């Protein structure tokens, strides 16, 4: 952000932090930088006899850019999934208020209906003084996994303070300091928005979406796993992370 003078999106603290990936690569050993699109599943699973890879079938691929859309100041690109009979498209354009609008489409090229999960997956830097803002309706978080903290699948934590002095909205997790991360879901939502803000600097990174078509939000907070520190607020069409379990 030029206005904030801040790089919102996280990348690894190493000079070669961005490199190409291939089908079958381990997402945990990938760049993990910036924003990924997870479709048709977030976690690896077996579905219709297909082996769906971790974080879906898009993140390791090169996309096909639409040059005509680019002439119209729209960054539009398309990618065919490698396992599922689906073609994913995303178009990004700037709005007059300074925000960016993301438009999506998903084409089924097969003869049958194809259930899917889509999840927006932006890893954001955590700076001193950062805090999270969610709609007032958010009062709990259903856990889907994590490390280094007292977590069982399906646990429900109060939000924002699941344990005395542990403030998730201040990007604090149980088990800090150490290798700790938390993944959960907030659902369903009547208001589709979430933000990372800093009162000291006035910085604000807000994501808004239509809760009628995207009723859920994934929440990822890493405070030390692999020495990384980042947070992700993830609008999602289905939960949990596995397409097979979600269906």
Coordinates of N, CA and C in Angstrom, one line a residue:
X1 N 0.8 -1.2 0.0 CA 0.0 0.0 0.0 C 0.9 1.2 0.0
X2 N 0.8 2.1 -1.0 CA 1.5 3.3 -1.1 C 1.1 4.3 -0.1
X3 N -0.2 4.3 0.2 CA -0.8 5.2 1.2 C -0.3 4.9 2.6
X4 N -0.3 3.6 2.9 CA 0.1 3.2 4.2 C 1.6 3.1 4.4
X5 N 2.3 3.0 3.2 CA 3.7 2.7 3.3 C 4.0 1.3 3.9
X6 N 3.1 0.4 3.6 CA 3.2 -0.9 4.2 C 3.0 -2.0 3.2
X7 N 3.8 -3.1 3.3 CA 3.6 -4.3 2.5 C 2.7 -5.2 3.4
X8 N 1.4 -5.3 2.9 CA 0.4 -6.1 3.7 C 0.6 -7.6 3.6
X9 N 1.0 -8.0 2.5 CA 1.1 -9.5 2.2 C 2.5 -10.0 2.6
X10 N 2.4 -11.2 3.2 CA 3.6 -11.8 3.8 C 4.4 -12.6 2.7
X11 N 5.7 -12.6 2.9 CA 6.5 -13.6 2.2 C 7.7 -14.0 3.1
X12 N 8.3 -15.1 2.7 CA 9.4 -15.6 3.5 C 10.6 -14.6 3.6
X13 N 11.2 -14.5 4.8 CA 12.4 -13.5 4.9 C 13.7 -14.1 4.3
X14 N 13.7 -14.3 3.0 CA 14.9 -14.8 2.3 C 14.9 -14.2 0.9
X15 N 16.1 -14.1 0.3 CA 16.2 -13.4 -1.0 C 15.5 -14.1 -2.1
X16 N 15.4 -15.4 -2.1 CA 14.7 -16.2 -3.1 C 13.3 -16.6 -2.7
X17 N 12.5 -15.7 -2.2 CA 11.3 -16.0 -1.6 C 10.2 -16.4 -2.6
X18 N 10.4 -16.3 -3.9 CA 9.4 -16.6 -4.9 C 10.0 -17.5 -5.9
X19 N 9.4 -18.7 -6.1 CA 9.9 -19.7 -7.1 C 8.7 -20.5 -7.7
X20 N 8.9 -21.1 -8.8 CA 7.9 -21.9 -9.5 C 7.7 -23.2 -8.8
X21 N 6.4 -23.7 -8.9 CA 6.1 -25.0 -8.3 C 5.5 -25.9 -9.4
X22 N 5.4 -27.2 -9.0 CA 4.9 -28.2 -9.9 C 3.8 -29.0 -9.2
X23 N 2.9 -29.7 -10.0 CA 1.9 -30.5 -9.4 C 2.6 -31.6 -8.5
X24 N 2.0 -31.8 -7.3 CA 2.6 -32.7 -6.4 C 3.5 -32.1 -5.4
X25 N 3.9 -30.8 -5.6 CA 4.8 -30.1 -4.6 C 4.0 -30.0 -3.3
X26 N 4.8 -29.9 -2.2 CA 4.3 -29.7 -0.8 C 4.0 -28.2 -0.6
X27 N 2.8 -27.9 -0.3 CA 2.4 -26.5 -0.1 C 3.3 -25.9 1.0
X28 N 3.5 -26.7 2.1 CA 4.3 -26.2 3.2 C 5.7 -25.9 2.9
X29 N 6.2 -26.4 1.7 CA 7.6 -26.1 1.3 C 7.5 -25.2 0.1
X30 N 6.4 -24.6 -0.2 CA 6.2 -23.7 -1.3 C 6.5 -22.2 -0.9
X31 N 6.5 -21.3 -1.7 CA 6.8 -19.9 -1.3 C 5.7 -19.4 -0.3
X32 N 4.5 -19.9 -0.4 CA 3.4 -19.5 0.5 C 3.2 -17.9 0.5
X33 N 3.6 -17.3 -0.5 CA 3.6 -15.8 -0.5 C 2.4 -15.2 -1.0
X34 N 1.9 -14.1 -0.4 CA 0.8 -13.3 -1.0 C -0.5 -14.0 -0.9
X35 N -1.2 -14.1 -2.0 CA -2.6 -14.6 -2.0 C -2.7 -15.8 -2.9
X36 N -3.2 -16.9 -2.3 CA -3.6 -18.1 -3.1 C -5.1 -18.2 -3.2
X37 N -5.5 -18.9 -4.3 CA -6.9 -19.3 -4.4 C -7.0 -20.8 -4.2
X38 N -7.7 -21.2 -3.2 CA -7.9 -22.7 -2.9 C -9.2 -23.2 -3.5
X39 N -9.1 -24.1 -4.4 CA -10.2 -24.7 -5.1 C -9.8 -26.0 -5.7
X40 N -10.5 -27.1 -5.7 CA -11.9 -27.3 -5.1 C -11.9 -27.8 -3.7
X41 N -10.7 -27.8 -3.0 CA -10.6 -28.2 -1.6 C -9.5 -27.4 -1.0
X42 N -9.5 -27.2 0.3 CA -8.4 -26.5 0.9 C -7.4 -27.6 1.4
X43 N -7.8 -28.6 2.1 CA -6.9 -29.7 2.5 C -7.0 -30.8 1.4
X44 N -5.9 -31.6 1.4 CA -5.9 -32.7 0.5 C -7.0 -33.7 0.9
X45 N -7.5 -34.4 -0.1 CA -8.6 -35.4 0.2 C -8.8 -36.2 -1.1
X46 N -9.5 -37.3 -0.9 CA -10.0 -38.2 -2.0 C -11.4 -37.8 -2.3
X47 N -11.7 -37.5 -3.6 CA -13.1 -37.2 -4.0 C -13.3 -37.7 -5.4
X48 N -14.4 -38.6 -5.5 CA -14.7 -39.2 -6.8 C -13.5 -40.0 -7.4
X49 N -12.7 -40.6 -6.5 CA -11.6 -41.3 -7.0 C -10.4 -40.4 -7.4
X50 N -10.5 -39.1 -7.1 CA -9.4 -38.2 -7.5 C -8.7 -37.8 -6.2
X51 N -7.4 -37.7 -6.4 CA -6.5 -37.2 -5.3 C -6.4 -35.7 -5.4
X52 N -7.2 -35.0 -4.6 CA -7.1 -33.5 -4.6 C -5.9 -33.1 -3.7
X53 N -5.0 -32.3 -4.3 CA -3.8 -31.9 -3.5 C -4.1 -30.9 -2.4
X54 N -3.2 -30.8 -1.5 CA -3.3 -29.8 -0.4 C -3.4 -28.4 -1.0
X55 N -4.3 -27.6 -0.4 CA -4.6 -26.2 -0.9 C -5.1 -26.1 -2.3
X56 N -5.6 -27.3 -2.8 CA -6.3 -27.2 -4.1 C -5.4 -27.4 -5.3
X57 N -5.9 -27.1 -6.5 CA -5.3 -27.4 -7.7 C -4.8 -26.2 -8.5
X58 N -4.8 -25.0 -7.9 CA -4.5 -23.8 -8.6 C -3.2 -23.2 -8.2
X59 N -2.8 -23.3 -6.9 CA -1.7 -22.5 -6.4 C -0.3 -22.8 -7.1
X60 N -0.1 -23.9 -7.6 CA 1.2 -24.3 -8.2 C 1.2 -24.1 -9.7
X61 N 0.2 -23.5 -10.3 CA 0.1 -23.4 -11.7 C 0.3 -22.0 -12.2
X62 N 0.7 -21.9 -13.5 CA 0.8 -20.7 -14.2 C -0.6 -20.4 -14.8
X63 N -1.0 -19.2 -14.8 CA -2.3 -18.8 -15.4 C -2.2 -18.2 -16.8
X64 N -3.3 -18.3 -17.5 CA -3.3 -17.7 -18.9 C -3.9 -16.3 -18.8
X65 N -3.1 -15.3 -19.1 CA -3.6 -13.9 -19.0 C -4.4 -13.5 -20.2
X66 N -5.4 -12.7 -20.0 CA -6.3 -12.1 -21.0 C -5.8 -10.8 -21.4
X67 N -5.1 -10.7 -22.6 CA -4.5 -9.4 -23.0 C -5.5 -8.3 -23.3
X68 N -6.7 -8.7 -23.8 CA -7.7 -7.7 -24.1 C -8.3 -7.1 -22.9
X69 N -8.5 -7.9 -21.8 CA -9.0 -7.4 -20.6 C -7.9 -6.4 -20.0
X70 N -6.7 -6.8 -20.1 CA -5.6 -5.9 -19.6 C -5.6 -4.5 -20.3
X71 N -5.9 -4.5 -21.6 CA -6.0 -3.2 -22.2 C -7.1 -2.4 -21.6
X72 N -8.2 -3.0 -21.1 CA -9.3 -2.3 -20.4 C -9.0 -2.1 -18.9
X73 N -7.7 -2.3 -18.5 CA -7.3 -2.1 -17.1 C -7.9 -3.1 -16.2
X74 N -8.2 -4.3 -16.7 CA -8.6 -5.4 -15.8 C -7.6 -6.6 -15.9
X75 N -7.2 -7.0 -14.8 CA -6.2 -8.1 -14.7 C -7.0 -9.4 -14.6
X76 N -7.2 -10.0 -15.8 CA -8.0 -11.3 -15.8 C -7.2 -12.4 -16.3
X77 N -7.3 -13.5 -15.6 CA -6.5 -14.7 -15.9 C -7.3 -16.0 -15.6
X78 N -7.0 -17.0 -16.3 CA -7.8 -18.3 -16.2 C -6.8 -19.5 -16.1
X79 N -7.2 -20.5 -15.3 CA -6.4 -21.7 -15.2 C -7.3 -22.9 -15.1
X80 N -7.0 -23.9 -15.9 CA -7.7 -25.2 -15.8 C -7.1 -26.0 -14.7
X81 N -8.0 -26.6 -13.9 CA -7.5 -27.5 -12.8 C -6.9 -28.7 -13.4
X82 N -6.0 -29.3 -12.6 CA -5.2 -30.4 -13.1 C -5.9 -31.8 -12.9
X83 N -6.7 -31.9 -11.9 CA -7.4 -33.1 -11.5 C -8.9 -33.1 -11.7
X84 N -9.5 -32.0 -11.3 CA -11.0 -31.9 -11.5 C -11.3 -31.2 -12.8
X85 N -12.5 -31.5 -13.4 CA -12.9 -30.9 -14.7 C -13.5 -29.5 -14.5
X86 N -12.7 -28.6 -14.0 CA -13.1 -27.3 -13.7 C -12.1 -26.3 -14.3
X87 N -12.6 -25.1 -14.7 CA -11.8 -24.0 -15.2 C -12.1 -22.8 -14.3
X88 N -11.0 -22.2 -13.7 CA -11.2 -21.1 -12.7 C -10.7 -19.8 -13.3
X89 N -11.5 -18.8 -13.2 CA -11.1 -17.5 -13.7 C -11.2 -16.4 -12.6
X90 N -10.3 -15.4 -12.7 CA -10.4 -14.3 -11.7 C -10.1 -13.0 -12.5
X91 N -10.9 -12.0 -12.2 CA -10.6 -10.7 -12.8 C -10.5 -9.7 -11.7
X92 N -9.4 -8.8 -11.7 CA -9.2 -7.8 -10.7 C -9.2 -6.5 -11.3
X93 N -10.0 -5.5 -10.8 CA -10.1 -4.2 -11.3 C -10.1 -3.2 -10.1
X94 N -9.6 -2.0 -10.4 CA -9.6 -0.9 -9.4 C -10.9 -0.2 -9.4
X95 N -11.4 0.1 -8.2 CA -12.6 0.9 -8.1 C -12.3 2.4 -7.8
X96 N -13.2 3.3 -8.0 CA -12.9 4.7 -7.9 C -12.6 5.1 -6.4
X97 N -13.0 4.3 -5.5 CA -12.7 4.6 -4.1 C -11.4 4.1 -3.6
X98 N -10.6 3.5 -4.5 CA -9.3 3.0 -4.2 C -9.2 1.6 -3.8
X99 N -10.4 0.9 -3.8 CA -10.4 -0.5 -3.4 C -10.2 -1.3 -4.7
X100 N -9.9 -2.6 -4.5 CA -9.8 -3.6 -5.7 C -11.0 -4.5 -5.6
X101 N -11.6 -4.8 -6.8 CA -12.8 -5.7 -6.9 C -12.3 -7.0 -7.6
X102 N -12.6 -8.1 -6.9 CA -12.3 -9.4 -7.5 C -13.6 -10.1 -8.0
X103 N -13.6 -10.4 -9.3 CA -14.7 -11.1 -9.8 C -14.3 -12.5 -10.2
X104 N -15.1 -13.5 -9.9 CA -14.7 -14.9 -10.1 C -15.7 -15.7 -11.0
X105 N -15.2 -16.7 -11.7 CA -16.1 -17.6 -12.3 C -15.5 -19.0 -12.3
X106 N -16.3 -20.0 -12.3 CA -15.8 -21.4 -12.2 C -16.7 -22.2 -13.2
X107 N -16.0 -22.8 -14.2 CA -16.7 -23.5 -15.3 C -16.5 -25.0 -15.1
X108 N -17.6 -25.7 -15.1 CA -17.6 -27.2 -15.1 C -17.6 -27.7 -16.5
X109 N -16.5 -28.4 -16.9 CA -16.3 -28.9 -18.2 C -16.7 -30.4 -18.3
X110 N -17.1 -31.0 -17.2 CA -17.5 -32.4 -17.1 C -19.0 -32.6 -17.3
X111 N -19.4 -33.9 -17.4 CA -20.8 -34.2 -17.6 C -21.7 -34.3 -16.3
X112 N -21.0 -34.2 -15.2 CA -21.8 -34.3 -13.9 C -21.6 -33.1 -13.1
X113 N -22.5 -32.9 -12.1 CA -22.4 -31.9 -11.1 C -21.1 -32.1 -10.3
X114 N -20.4 -31.0 -10.0 CA -19.1 -31.0 -9.3 C -19.2 -30.1 -8.0
X115 N -19.4 -30.7 -6.9 CA -19.3 -29.9 -5.6 C -17.8 -29.4 -5.5
X116 N -17.7 -28.3 -4.9 CA -16.4 -27.7 -4.7 C -16.4 -26.8 -3.5
X117 N -15.2 -26.5 -2.9 CA -15.0 -25.5 -2.0 C -14.1 -24.4 -2.6
X118 N -14.4 -23.2 -2.4 CA -13.4 -22.1 -2.8 C -13.1 -21.3 -1.6
X119 N -11.8 -21.0 -1.4 CA -11.4 -20.2 -0.3 C -10.3 -19.2 -0.8
X120 N -10.5 -17.9 -0.4 CA -9.5 -16.9 -0.6 C -8.5 -17.0 0.5
X121 N -7.2 -17.0 0.1 CA -6.2 -17.4 1.1 C -5.0 -16.3 1.1
X122 N -5.3 -15.2 1.7 CA -4.2 -14.1 1.7 C -3.5 -14.2 3.1
X123 N -2.2 -14.5 3.0 CA -1.3 -14.4 4.2 C -0.8 -13.0 4.4
X124 N -1.2 -12.4 5.5 CA -0.8 -11.0 5.8 C 0.2 -10.9 6.9
X125 N 1.1 -9.9 6.8 CA 2.1 -9.6 7.8 C 1.4 -9.2 9.1
X126 N 2.0 -9.5 10.2 CA 1.6 -9.0 11.5 C 2.6 -8.0 12.0
X127 N 2.2 -6.8 12.3 CA 3.0 -5.7 12.8 C 2.6 -5.3 14.2
X128 N 3.5 -4.8 15.0 CA 3.2 -4.3 16.4 C 2.0 -3.4 16.4
X129 N 1.0 -3.7 17.2 CA -0.2 -2.8 17.3 C -1.3 -3.3 16.4
X130 N -1.1 -4.3 15.6 CA -2.2 -4.8 14.7 C -3.3 -5.5 15.5
X131 N -4.5 -5.3 15.1 CA -5.6 -6.1 15.7 C -6.6 -6.4 14.6
X132 N -7.5 -7.4 14.9 CA -8.5 -7.8 13.9 C -9.8 -7.2 14.2
X133 N -10.6 -6.9 13.2 CA -12.0 -6.5 13.4 C -12.9 -7.4 12.6
X134 N -13.9 -7.9 13.3 CA -14.9 -8.8 12.6 C -16.3 -8.2 12.9
X135 N -17.3 -8.6 12.2 CA -18.6 -8.1 12.4 C -19.0 -8.4 13.9
X136 N -19.9 -7.6 14.5 CA -20.2 -7.7 15.9 C -20.9 -9.1 16.2
X137 N -21.4 -9.7 15.2 CA -22.1 -11.0 15.4 C -21.1 -12.1 15.8
X138 N -19.8 -12.0 15.5 CA -18.8 -13.0 15.7 C -18.5 -13.1 17.2
X139 N -18.8 -14.3 17.8 CA -18.6 -14.5 19.2 C -17.9 -15.9 19.5
X140 N -17.6 -16.6 18.4 CA -17.0 -17.9 18.6 C -16.2 -18.3 17.4
X141 N -15.3 -19.3 17.6 CA -14.5 -19.8 16.5 C -14.5 -21.3 16.6
X142 N -14.8 -22.0 15.6 CA -14.8 -23.5 15.6 C -13.5 -24.0 15.0
X143 N -12.7 -24.7 15.8 CA -11.4 -25.1 15.5 C -11.4 -26.3 14.4
X144 N -10.4 -26.2 13.5 CA -10.2 -27.2 12.5 C -8.8 -27.8 12.5
X145 N -8.0 -27.2 13.4 CA -6.6 -27.7 13.5 C -5.7 -26.7 14.1
X146 N -4.4 -27.1 14.2 CA -3.4 -26.3 14.7 C -2.3 -27.1 15.4
X147 N -1.3 -26.4 15.8 CA -0.1 -27.0 16.5 C 0.3 -26.1 17.7
X148 N 0.8 -26.7 18.7 CA 1.4 -26.0 19.8 C 0.4 -25.4 20.8
X149 N -0.9 -25.7 20.6 CA -1.9 -25.1 21.4 C -2.9 -26.2 21.8
X150 N -3.7 -26.1 22.9 CA -4.6 -27.1 23.2 C -5.8 -27.1 22.3
X151 N -5.7 -27.9 21.2 CA -6.7 -27.9 20.1 C -7.2 -29.3 19.8
X152 N -8.5 -29.5 19.8 CA -9.0 -30.7 19.2 C -10.0 -30.4 18.1
X153 N -10.1 -31.2 17.1 CA -10.9 -30.9 16.0 C -12.4 -30.7 16.4
X154 N -13.0 -29.6 16.0 CA -14.4 -29.3 16.4 C -14.5 -28.5 17.7
X155 N -13.4 -28.3 18.4 CA -13.5 -27.4 19.6 C -14.1 -26.1 19.2
X156 N -14.9 -25.5 20.1 CA -15.4 -24.1 19.9 C -14.8 -23.2 21.0
X157 N -14.1 -22.2 20.5 CA -13.5 -21.2 21.4 C -14.3 -19.9 21.4
X158 N -14.5 -19.3 22.5 CA -15.1 -18.0 22.6 C -14.2 -17.0 21.8
X159 N -14.7 -16.1 21.1 CA -14.0 -15.0 20.4 C -14.4 -13.7 21.0
X160 N -13.5 -12.8 21.3 CA -12.0 -12.9 20.9 C -11.1 -13.4 22.0
X161 N -11.6 -13.8 23.2 CA -10.8 -14.2 24.3 C -11.2 -15.6 24.8
X162 N -10.6 -16.7 24.1 CA -10.9 -18.1 24.5 C -10.4 -18.5 25.8
X163 N -9.3 -17.9 26.3 CA -8.7 -18.2 27.6 C -8.3 -16.8 28.2
X164 N -8.3 -16.7 29.5 CA -7.9 -15.4 30.2 C -6.6 -14.9 29.6
X165 N -6.6 -13.7 29.1 CA -5.4 -13.0 28.7 C -5.0 -13.4 27.3
X166 N -5.7 -14.3 26.6 CA -5.4 -14.8 25.3 C -6.3 -14.1 24.3
X167 N -5.8 -13.1 23.6 CA -6.7 -12.3 22.7 C -6.4 -12.6 21.3
X168 N -7.3 -13.4 20.7 CA -7.1 -13.7 19.3 C -7.2 -12.4 18.4
X169 N -8.0 -11.4 18.8 CA -8.1 -10.2 18.0 C -6.8 -9.4 18.0
X170 N -5.9 -9.7 18.9 CA -4.6 -9.0 19.0 C -3.5 -9.9 18.5
X171 N -4.0 -11.0 17.7 CA -3.1 -12.0 17.1 C -2.2 -12.7 18.1
X172 N -2.8 -13.0 19.3 CA -2.2 -13.7 20.3 C -2.9 -15.1 20.4
X173 N -2.1 -16.2 20.5 CA -2.6 -17.5 20.6 C -2.1 -18.2 21.8
X174 N -2.8 -19.2 22.3 CA -2.2 -20.1 23.4 C -0.9 -20.7 22.9
X175 N 0.1 -20.9 23.8 CA 1.3 -21.5 23.4 C 2.4 -20.6 23.0
X176 N 2.1 -19.3 22.9 CA 3.2 -18.3 22.6 C 4.1 -18.1 23.8
X177 N 5.4 -17.9 23.6 CA 6.1 -18.0 22.3 C 6.4 -19.5 22.0
X178 N 6.6 -19.8 20.8 CA 6.9 -21.1 20.4 C 6.4 -21.4 19.0
X179 N 6.4 -22.6 18.6 CA 5.9 -23.0 17.3 C 4.4 -23.3 17.4
X180 N 3.6 -22.3 17.1 CA 2.1 -22.4 17.4 C 1.3 -21.8 16.2
X181 N 0.3 -22.5 15.9 CA -0.7 -22.0 14.8 C -2.1 -22.5 15.1
X182 N -3.0 -21.7 14.7 CA -4.4 -22.1 14.9 C -5.2 -21.9 13.6
X183 N -6.1 -22.9 13.3 CA -7.0 -22.7 12.1 C -8.4 -23.0 12.6
X184 N -9.3 -22.1 12.2 CA -10.7 -22.3 12.6 C -11.6 -21.7 11.6
X185 N -13.0 -21.8 11.9 CA -14.0 -21.2 11.0 C -15.0 -20.4 11.8
X186 N -15.4 -19.3 11.2 CA -16.5 -18.5 11.7 C -17.7 -18.6 10.7
X187 N -18.8 -19.1 11.2 CA -19.9 -19.4 10.3 C -21.2 -19.6 11.0
X188 N -22.3 -19.4 10.3 CA -22.4 -18.6 9.1 C -22.4 -17.2 9.4
X189 N -22.1 -16.3 8.5 CA -22.0 -14.9 8.7 C -23.2 -14.2 8.0
X190 N -23.8 -13.2 8.7 CA -24.8 -12.4 8.1 C -24.2 -11.2 7.4
X191 N -23.0 -10.7 7.9 CA -22.2 -9.6 7.3 C -20.9 -10.2 6.8
X192 N -20.6 -9.9 5.6 CA -19.4 -10.5 5.0 C -18.3 -9.5 4.9
X193 N -17.5 -9.3 6.0 CA -16.3 -8.5 6.0 C -15.4 -8.8 7.2
X194 N -14.2 -8.5 7.0 CA -13.2 -8.6 8.1 C -12.0 -7.7 7.8
X195 N -11.3 -7.3 8.8 CA -10.2 -6.3 8.6 C -9.1 -6.6 9.6
X196 N -7.9 -6.2 9.1 CA -6.7 -6.1 9.9 C -6.4 -4.6 10.0
X197 N -6.3 -4.1 11.2 CA -6.2 -2.6 11.4 C -5.1 -2.3 12.4
X198 N -4.6 -1.1 12.4 CA -3.6 -0.7 13.3 C -3.9 0.7 13.8
X199 N -4.4 0.9 15.0 CA -4.8 2.2 15.5 C -3.7 3.2 15.6
X200 N -2.5 2.7 15.9 CA -1.3 3.6 16.0 C -0.9 4.3 14.7
X201 N -1.0 3.5 13.6 CA -0.6 4.1 12.3 C -1.8 4.5 11.4
X202 N -3.0 4.0 11.8 CA -4.2 4.3 11.0 C -4.3 3.4 9.8
X203 N -3.5 2.4 9.7 CA -3.6 1.5 8.6 C -4.8 0.5 8.7
X204 N -5.3 0.2 7.6 CA -6.5 -0.7 7.6 C -6.5 -1.5 6.3
X205 N -6.6 -2.9 6.4 CA -6.7 -3.8 5.3 C -8.1 -4.5 5.5
X206 N -9.1 -4.2 4.6 CA -10.4 -4.8 4.8 C -10.8 -5.6 3.6
X207 N -11.4 -6.7 3.8 CA -12.0 -7.5 2.8 C -13.5 -7.6 3.0
X208 N -14.2 -7.4 1.9 CA -15.7 -7.5 1.9 C -16.1 -8.5 0.8
X209 N -17.2 -9.2 1.1 CA -17.8 -10.2 0.2 C -19.3 -10.4 0.5
X210 N -19.9 -11.1 -0.5 CA -21.4 -11.3 -0.4 C -21.6 -12.5 0.5
X211 N -22.2 -12.4 1.7 CA -22.3 -13.6 2.6 C -23.4 -14.5 2.1
X212 N -24.3 -14.1 1.2 CA -25.3 -15.0 0.6 C -24.6 -16.1 -0.2
X213 N -23.6 -15.8 -0.9 CA -22.9 -16.8 -1.7 C -21.6 -17.3 -1.1
X214 N -21.1 -16.5 -0.2 CA -19.9 -16.9 0.6 C -20.2 -16.7 2.1
X215 N -20.8 -17.7 2.7 CA -21.3 -17.5 4.1 C -20.3 -17.8 5.2
X216 N -19.1 -18.2 4.9 CA -18.1 -18.6 5.9 C -16.9 -17.8 5.8
X217 N -16.1 -17.9 6.9 CA -14.8 -17.3 6.9 C -13.8 -18.2 7.6
X218 N -12.7 -18.6 7.0 CA -11.6 -19.3 7.6 C -10.7 -18.3 8.4
X219 N -10.1 -18.8 9.5 CA -9.2 -17.9 10.3 C -8.0 -18.7 10.5
X220 N -6.8 -18.2 10.1 CA -5.5 -18.8 10.3 C -4.6 -17.8 11.0
X221 N -4.0 -18.3 12.0 CA -3.1 -17.4 12.7 C -1.8 -18.3 13.1
X222 N -0.7 -17.9 12.5 CA 0.6 -18.5 12.7 C 1.5 -17.6 13.5
X223 N 1.9 -18.1 14.7 CA 2.8 -17.3 15.6 C 4.0 -18.1 15.9
X224 N 4.7 -18.5 14.9 CA 6.0 -19.2 15.2 C 6.2 -20.5 14.4
X225 N 5.2 -21.1 13.9 CA 5.4 -22.4 13.1 C 6.4 -22.1 12.0
X226 N 7.5 -22.9 11.9 CA 8.5 -22.7 10.9 C 9.2 -21.3 11.0
X227 N 9.0 -20.7 12.1 CA 9.5 -19.3 12.4 C 8.7 -18.2 11.7
X228 N 7.6 -18.6 11.1 CA 6.8 -17.6 10.4 C 5.7 -17.0 11.3
X229 N 5.3 -15.7 11.0 CA 4.3 -15.0 11.7 C 3.4 -14.4 10.7
X230 N 2.2 -14.9 10.5 CA 1.2 -14.3 9.6 C -0.2 -14.6 10.0
X231 N -1.2 -13.9 9.4 CA -2.6 -14.1 9.7 C -3.3 -14.1 8.4
X232 N -4.4 -15.0 8.3 CA -5.2 -15.0 7.1 C -6.7 -15.0 7.4
X233 N -7.4 -14.1 6.8 CA -8.9 -14.0 6.9 C -9.4 -14.5 5.6
X234 N -10.1 -15.6 5.6 CA -10.4 -16.4 4.4 C -11.8 -16.6 4.1
X235 N -12.5 -15.7 3.3 CA -13.8 -16.0 2.8 C -13.9 -17.3 2.1
X236 N -14.9 -18.1 2.4 CA -15.0 -19.5 1.9 C -16.4 -19.9 1.6
X237 N -16.6 -20.7 0.6 CA -18.0 -21.1 0.2 C -18.4 -22.4 1.0
X238 N -17.5 -23.1 1.6 CA -17.8 -24.3 2.3 C -16.8 -24.6 3.4
X239 N -17.2 -25.4 4.4 CA -16.3 -25.8 5.4 C -16.7 -27.3 5.8
X240 N -15.7 -28.0 6.4 CA -14.3 -27.6 6.8 C -13.4 -27.6 5.6
X241 N -12.1 -27.7 5.8 CA -11.1 -27.6 4.8 C -11.2 -28.7 3.7
X242 N -11.6 -29.9 4.1 CA -11.7 -31.0 3.2 C -13.0 -31.0 2.4
X243 N -12.9 -31.1 1.1 CA -14.1 -31.1 0.2 C -14.9 -32.4 0.6
X244 N -14.2 -33.5 0.8 CA -14.9 -34.8 1.1 C -15.7 -34.6 2.4
X245 N -15.2 -34.0 3.4 CA -15.9 -33.8 4.7 C -17.0 -32.8 4.5
X246 N -16.7 -31.7 3.8 CA -17.7 -30.7 3.6 C -19.0 -31.2 2.9
X247 N -18.8 -32.0 1.9 CA -19.9 -32.6 1.2 C -20.7 -33.6 2.1

